[in-house]
Coordinates of C-alpha atoms in Angstrom, one line a residue:
M13 CA -20.8 15.6 10.6
H14 CA -22.3 13.9 7.6
F15 CA -19.5 12.3 5.7
Y16 CA -19.6 8.9 7.3
R17 CA -21.8 6.3 5.5
I18 CA -23.8 8.7 3.5
T19 CA -25.2 5.9 1.4
D20 CA -27.0 2.8 2.7
C21 CA -24.7 0.0 1.6
N22 CA -27.5 -2.5 1.6
N23 CA -29.2 -0.6 -1.3
V24 CA -26.0 -0.3 -3.4
C25 CA -24.9 -3.0 -5.8
C26 CA -21.3 -4.0 -4.7
N27 CA -18.9 -5.6 -7.1
N28 CA -18.5 -9.0 -5.3
N29 CA -16.3 -10.6 -8.0
S30 CA -14.4 -13.8 -7.4
F31 CA -11.2 -12.0 -6.5
I32 CA -12.8 -9.9 -3.7
S33 CA -14.7 -12.9 -2.2
A34 CA -11.6 -15.1 -2.3
T35 CA -9.4 -12.5 -0.7
L36 CA -11.5 -10.6 1.8
T37 CA -9.9 -12.1 4.9
K38 CA -6.4 -11.9 3.6
L39 CA -6.6 -8.4 2.4
L40 CA -8.3 -7.2 5.6
V41 CA -5.5 -8.7 7.7
S42 CA -2.9 -7.5 5.3
V43 CA -4.2 -3.9 5.7
L44 CA -4.4 -4.2 9.5
F45 CA -0.9 -5.5 10.0
F46 CA 0.8 -3.4 7.3
L47 CA -0.8 -0.1 8.3
S48 CA -0.2 -0.8 12.0
F49 CA 3.5 -1.0 11.2
Q50 CA 4.8 2.4 10.1
I51 CA 7.9 2.2 7.9
N52 CA 10.3 4.9 9.2
A53 CA 12.0 6.8 6.4
T54 CA 14.5 9.5 6.9
T55 CA 14.9 12.6 4.8
S56 CA 18.4 13.4 3.8
E57 CA 19.7 16.8 4.8
N58 CA 22.1 16.9 1.9
Q59 CA 21.5 19.7 -0.6
V60 CA 20.4 18.5 -4.1
E61 CA 20.7 20.2 -7.4
P62 CA 17.5 22.2 -8.3
Q63 CA 15.5 20.5 -11.0
S64 CA 17.4 17.2 -10.5
T65 CA 15.6 13.9 -10.1
D66 CA 16.5 13.8 -6.4
Y67 CA 15.2 17.4 -6.1
F68 CA 11.7 16.4 -7.5
L69 CA 11.4 13.2 -5.5
K70 CA 12.4 14.9 -2.2
Q71 CA 10.2 17.9 -2.9
M72 CA 7.3 15.4 -3.6
R73 CA 7.6 13.9 -0.1
Q74 CA 7.8 17.3 1.6
S75 CA 4.9 18.9 -0.4
Y76 CA 2.7 15.9 0.2
S77 CA 2.9 16.2 4.0
T78 CA 3.1 20.0 4.4
L79 CA 0.9 21.7 1.7
N80 CA -2.8 22.4 1.8
Y81 CA -4.6 21.0 -1.3
D82 CA -7.4 19.0 -2.9
L83 CA -6.4 16.4 -5.4
S84 CA -9.1 14.7 -7.5
Y85 CA -8.0 11.7 -9.5
I86 CA -9.0 8.4 -11.1
Q87 CA -7.6 5.0 -10.5
V88 CA -7.8 2.8 -13.6
Y89 CA -7.3 -0.9 -13.8
E90 CA -8.7 -3.7 -16.0
G91 CA -11.3 -1.4 -17.6
I92 CA -12.5 -0.2 -14.2
I93 CA -12.4 3.5 -13.4
E94 CA -12.5 4.6 -9.7
P95 CA -12.8 8.3 -9.0
K96 CA -11.3 9.4 -5.7
R97 CA -10.6 12.6 -3.9
L98 CA -7.7 13.4 -1.5
S99 CA -8.0 16.5 0.8
H100 CA -5.0 17.4 2.8
G101 CA -4.1 20.2 5.2
V102 CA -2.0 21.1 8.2
L103 CA -3.8 22.7 11.1
D104 CA -2.0 23.7 14.4
G105 CA 0.9 21.6 13.3
V106 CA -1.2 18.4 12.8
E107 CA -1.3 16.8 9.4
I108 CA -4.8 15.8 8.3
S109 CA -5.8 13.8 5.2
Y110 CA -9.2 12.7 3.9
L111 CA -9.5 10.1 1.1
S112 CA -12.9 9.2 -0.3
Y113 CA -14.1 6.9 -3.1
L114 CA -16.6 9.0 -5.1
N115 CA -18.6 6.1 -6.7
G116 CA -20.3 3.1 -5.2
P117 CA -20.7 2.3 -1.5
P118 CA -19.2 5.0 0.8
T119 CA -15.5 4.2 1.5
E120 CA -13.6 6.9 3.4
Y121 CA -10.3 7.2 5.3
V122 CA -9.2 9.9 7.7
Q123 CA -5.6 10.4 8.6
R124 CA -5.1 12.7 11.6
G125 CA -1.6 13.0 13.0
K126 CA -0.3 9.5 13.7
N127 CA -3.6 7.7 13.3
V128 CA -5.8 6.6 10.3
S129 CA -9.5 5.8 10.7
F130 CA -11.2 3.4 8.2
F131 CA -14.8 3.7 7.2
E132 CA -15.6 0.8 4.8
P133 CA -18.8 -1.0 3.7
D134 CA -20.0 -3.8 5.9
I135 CA -17.1 -3.3 8.4
E136 CA -17.4 -1.4 11.7
P137 CA -15.2 1.7 11.6
Y138 CA -11.8 1.4 13.2
T139 CA -8.6 3.3 13.7
L140 CA -5.0 2.2 13.4
A141 CA -1.9 3.9 14.8
T142 CA -0.2 4.7 11.5
K143 CA 0.4 7.8 9.2
L144 CA 0.2 5.9 6.0
L145 CA -2.9 5.6 3.8
Q146 CA -3.2 2.4 1.8
G147 CA -2.0 2.2 -1.8
T148 CA 1.0 2.5 -4.1
V149 CA 0.5 6.3 -4.5
F150 CA 1.0 6.8 -0.8
Q151 CA 3.9 4.4 -0.6
I152 CA 5.7 6.3 -3.3
V153 CA 5.1 9.8 -1.9
N154 CA 6.4 8.6 1.5
Q155 CA 9.5 6.9 -0.1
D156 CA 13.0 6.7 1.4
L157 CA 14.9 7.6 -1.7
T158 CA 18.2 6.1 -0.5
R159 CA 16.6 2.8 0.1
L160 CA 14.7 2.8 -3.2
Q161 CA 17.9 3.5 -5.2
K162 CA 19.0 0.0 -4.2
S163 CA 16.2 -1.6 -6.2
Y164 CA 15.2 1.1 -8.8
D165 CA 17.0 3.4 -11.3
F166 CA 15.5 6.9 -11.5
V167 CA 15.8 9.0 -14.7
Q168 CA 14.1 12.1 -16.0
A169 CA 12.0 11.3 -19.0
G170 CA 11.0 14.7 -20.3
K171 CA 8.2 17.2 -19.6
S172 CA 4.5 16.8 -20.1
R173 CA 1.1 18.2 -18.9
V174 CA -1.5 16.6 -16.7
A175 CA -4.8 18.2 -15.4
G176 CA -3.8 21.5 -17.0
R177 CA -0.5 21.7 -15.1
P178 CA 3.1 21.3 -16.3
A179 CA 4.6 18.1 -15.2
Q180 CA 8.1 16.5 -14.9
V181 CA 8.2 12.8 -16.0
I182 CA 10.4 10.5 -14.0
R183 CA 11.0 6.9 -14.9
M184 CA 11.4 4.5 -11.9
S185 CA 12.9 1.3 -13.5
P186 CA 13.3 -1.8 -11.4
K187 CA 16.8 -3.4 -11.4
D188 CA 15.2 -6.9 -11.8
A189 CA 12.0 -8.6 -12.9
D190 CA 10.8 -9.3 -9.4
R191 CA 8.9 -6.0 -9.0
Y192 CA 6.9 -3.5 -11.0
G193 CA 8.2 -0.4 -12.6
Y194 CA 6.6 3.1 -12.4
L195 CA 6.3 6.3 -14.5
L196 CA 5.8 9.4 -12.4
W197 CA 4.3 12.7 -13.6
L198 CA 5.1 15.3 -10.9
D199 CA 3.8 18.8 -10.8
R200 CA 6.7 21.0 -11.7
H201 CA 5.7 23.6 -9.1
T202 CA 5.0 21.4 -6.1
S203 CA 6.2 17.9 -7.2
L204 CA 2.9 16.5 -6.1
P205 CA 2.0 13.4 -8.2
L206 CA -0.3 14.1 -11.1
R207 CA -0.1 10.7 -12.6
I208 CA 1.5 7.3 -11.7
D209 CA 1.6 4.4 -14.2
T210 CA 2.4 0.9 -12.8
L211 CA 4.2 -1.2 -15.4
D212 CA 4.8 -4.9 -15.6
Q213 CA 8.1 -6.6 -16.7
H214 CA 7.2 -6.1 -20.3
G215 CA 6.4 -2.4 -19.9
Q216 CA 2.7 -2.9 -20.2
L217 CA 0.3 -0.8 -18.1
V218 CA -1.1 -2.6 -15.1
E219 CA -2.7 0.2 -13.2
Q220 CA -2.9 4.0 -13.5
M221 CA -3.5 6.9 -11.2
M222 CA -4.3 10.2 -13.0
A223 CA -5.2 13.6 -11.6
I224 CA -8.3 15.4 -12.8
S225 CA -7.7 18.6 -10.8
L226 CA -5.3 19.9 -8.2
R227 CA -6.2 22.9 -6.0
L228 CA -3.7 24.5 -3.7
Y229 CA -4.6 26.7 -0.6
N230 CA -2.7 29.1 1.6
E231 CA -4.2 27.6 4.7
A232 CA -6.2 24.6 5.8
T233 CA -9.8 24.5 4.4
P234 CA -12.9 24.6 6.6
W235 CA -13.4 20.9 5.8
I236 CA -9.9 20.1 7.2
A237 CA -10.8 22.1 10.3
E238 CA -14.0 20.1 10.7
L239 CA -12.0 16.8 10.5
A240 CA -9.6 18.1 13.1
A241 CA -12.5 18.3 15.6
V242 CA -14.6 15.3 14.8
E243 CA -14.6 12.3 17.1
L244 CA -13.0 9.2 15.5
P245 CA -13.2 5.5 16.4
A246 CA -10.8 4.3 19.1
V247 CA -7.4 2.9 18.0
V248 CA -7.4 -0.8 17.5
K249 CA -4.4 -2.6 19.1
I250 CA -3.3 -5.7 17.2
N251 CA -1.7 -8.3 19.5
P252 CA -0.1 -11.3 17.8
S253 CA -0.9 -14.5 19.6
A254 CA 2.7 -15.6 19.5
S255 CA 6.1 -14.4 18.3
H256 CA 7.5 -15.9 15.2
D257 CA 10.1 -17.8 17.1
D258 CA 7.4 -20.5 17.5
S259 CA 6.7 -20.7 13.8
Q260 CA 7.1 -24.0 12.0
W261 CA 7.8 -22.2 8.7
R262 CA 10.4 -20.0 7.1
L263 CA 10.9 -18.0 3.8
D264 CA 13.6 -19.7 1.8
W265 CA 13.6 -17.0 -0.9
V266 CA 12.6 -13.3 -1.0
P267 CA 13.2 -10.9 -3.9
K268 CA 16.4 -8.8 -3.7
G269 CA 15.7 -5.5 -2.0
F270 CA 12.8 -6.7 0.0
E271 CA 13.2 -6.8 3.8
L272 CA 11.3 -8.8 6.4
V273 CA 9.3 -6.1 8.1
S274 CA 7.2 -8.2 10.5
S275 CA 6.5 -11.9 11.3
D276 CA 4.3 -13.6 13.9
R277 CA 1.6 -16.1 14.4
H278 CA -1.9 -14.7 14.9
S279 CA -5.6 -15.4 14.4
L280 CA -7.6 -14.1 11.5
P281 CA -10.3 -11.6 12.6
L282 CA -13.0 -13.0 10.4
T283 CA -12.4 -16.8 10.8
G284 CA -10.4 -17.2 14.0
D285 CA -8.0 -19.5 12.1
T286 CA -4.4 -19.4 13.3
V287 CA -1.9 -18.4 10.6
D288 CA 1.9 -17.8 10.4
Y289 CA 2.3 -14.4 8.9
F290 CA 5.2 -12.6 7.1
M291 CA 5.3 -9.1 5.8
L292 CA 8.0 -7.9 3.3
S293 CA 8.6 -4.5 1.7
D294 CA 11.1 -2.8 -0.6
G295 CA 9.9 0.6 0.3
V296 CA 7.1 0.7 -2.3
S297 CA 5.6 -2.7 -2.6
V298 CA 4.3 -4.6 0.4
I299 CA 4.0 -8.4 0.3
S300 CA 1.9 -10.4 2.9
V301 CA 2.5 -14.1 3.2
Y302 CA 0.1 -16.4 5.1
V303 CA 0.6 -20.1 6.0
E304 CA -2.4 -21.9 7.5
P305 CA -3.7 -25.5 7.7
D306 CA -5.3 -26.8 4.5
T307 CA -8.5 -28.2 6.0
G308 CA -10.0 -29.0 2.7
N309 CA -13.2 -27.4 3.7
Q310 CA -12.5 -24.0 2.2
N311 CA -13.6 -23.0 -1.3
T312 CA -10.4 -23.1 -3.3
P313 CA -10.0 -19.9 -5.3
E314 CA -8.1 -19.6 -8.5
P315 CA -4.3 -20.2 -7.9
V316 CA -3.6 -16.7 -9.2
A317 CA -6.1 -13.8 -8.9
R318 CA -5.5 -10.2 -9.8
K319 CA -7.1 -6.8 -9.1
G320 CA -5.1 -4.1 -10.8
A321 CA -1.5 -4.2 -9.6
T322 CA -2.4 -6.5 -6.7
N323 CA -1.9 -10.3 -7.2
L324 CA -3.1 -13.0 -4.9
I325 CA -1.4 -16.4 -5.2
T326 CA -2.7 -19.5 -3.3
I327 CA -1.0 -22.9 -3.4
N328 CA -1.4 -26.1 -1.3
Q329 CA 1.8 -27.6 -0.1
K330 CA 2.4 -30.4 2.5
G331 CA -0.9 -30.0 4.2
K332 CA -0.6 -26.2 4.3
R333 CA -2.4 -23.5 2.4
I334 CA 0.0 -20.7 1.4
T335 CA -1.3 -17.3 0.3
V336 CA 0.8 -14.4 -1.0
V337 CA -0.8 -11.0 -1.5
G338 CA 1.0 -7.9 -2.9
D339 CA 1.6 -5.4 -5.6
I340 CA 4.1 -7.6 -7.3
P341 CA 4.2 -9.7 -10.5
A342 CA 2.4 -13.0 -10.2
E343 CA 5.7 -14.9 -11.0
T344 CA 7.3 -13.3 -8.0
G345 CA 4.4 -14.2 -5.7
L346 CA 4.5 -17.8 -7.0
R347 CA 8.2 -18.1 -6.3
I348 CA 7.8 -16.9 -2.8
A349 CA 4.9 -19.3 -2.1
R350 CA 6.8 -22.3 -3.5
A351 CA 9.9 -21.4 -1.4
I352 CA 8.0 -21.7 2.0
A353 CA 9.8 -24.5 3.9
P354 CA 9.5 -26.1 7.3
E355 CA 11.5 -24.4 10.0
L356 CA 14.7 -26.2 11.0
S357 CA 14.6 -27.8 14.5
P358 CA 16.9 -26.4 17.1
Q359 CA 19.0 -29.6 16.9
T360 CA 19.4 -29.3 13.2
K361 CA 20.3 -25.6 13.5
G362 CA 22.9 -26.5 16.0
N363 CA 24.4 -29.2 13.8
L364 CA 24.6 -26.8 10.8
N365 CA 26.2 -24.2 13.0
G366 CA 28.7 -26.7 14.2
H367 CA 29.9 -27.5 10.7

């Protein structure tokens, strides 16, 4: 095998901007804890009208996980263009995906069955027990339509053409201003995503995924067969140091439609600091919230930093440092951070319940 760490990262100029240096620890832990928790979505068995919005969205999910294809695309945000390639196939009943960043230091992900292996610059390769690759694209294609309809309105917005293929355009409009909206261009033959625009509350483009080419195959390619046999890193087990019953903090406000997926107290892998951790999701966007001591020794980043659709919000409150990371508008993240409150004591809870 030769696809791991082809380039010596020490000889490549990495983009260590202020956002990345300020959020490395938070984003790493966010990825670890989100991807180690698989959101179970069920597919409805009800028949849907051919060519309806529901038809395209349900076919998108099925095609993504069952077809053999290579999808080359670019991710565009803030003037930056990141070319990527997604190879997918099913071999002997096992789903296999390979996602690679085509520019810069080698960054690669291998999904095989129920595990995803991570090969990233300056980090030892590791594997997590999850079927989900990281990113909005993969959240949308794995959506639970019934759940999303509680927070988004879906409507067909005409036909178009992307990467030389006819596409059906579907608008995914949020029912409130607490989350982004999306425009989906789905291949009319397979419903695979050819383009996804992430839009802010004012309809302005925040981030864009656009296909360059889509190739379909009747069977798994030799590359997928090679990935099926290669030895991958061992699965990392993430063990919280304590349940969140011992937490001293609580979320007093979360956006409508977002559910608390996970909460605990654990140590950050890179610093060893103990944090209270909350993870929220509406089925597309994932929000990670960290509450840790404000030691005053850390380099204080900008209160709000952004990379594409991802916002990072940091505030100091009552001796605590609160960080919110997610693909959500900055205003939503700030409101969540400011709503962190001390957990009520058992005695106080008892008094409230008694009245």
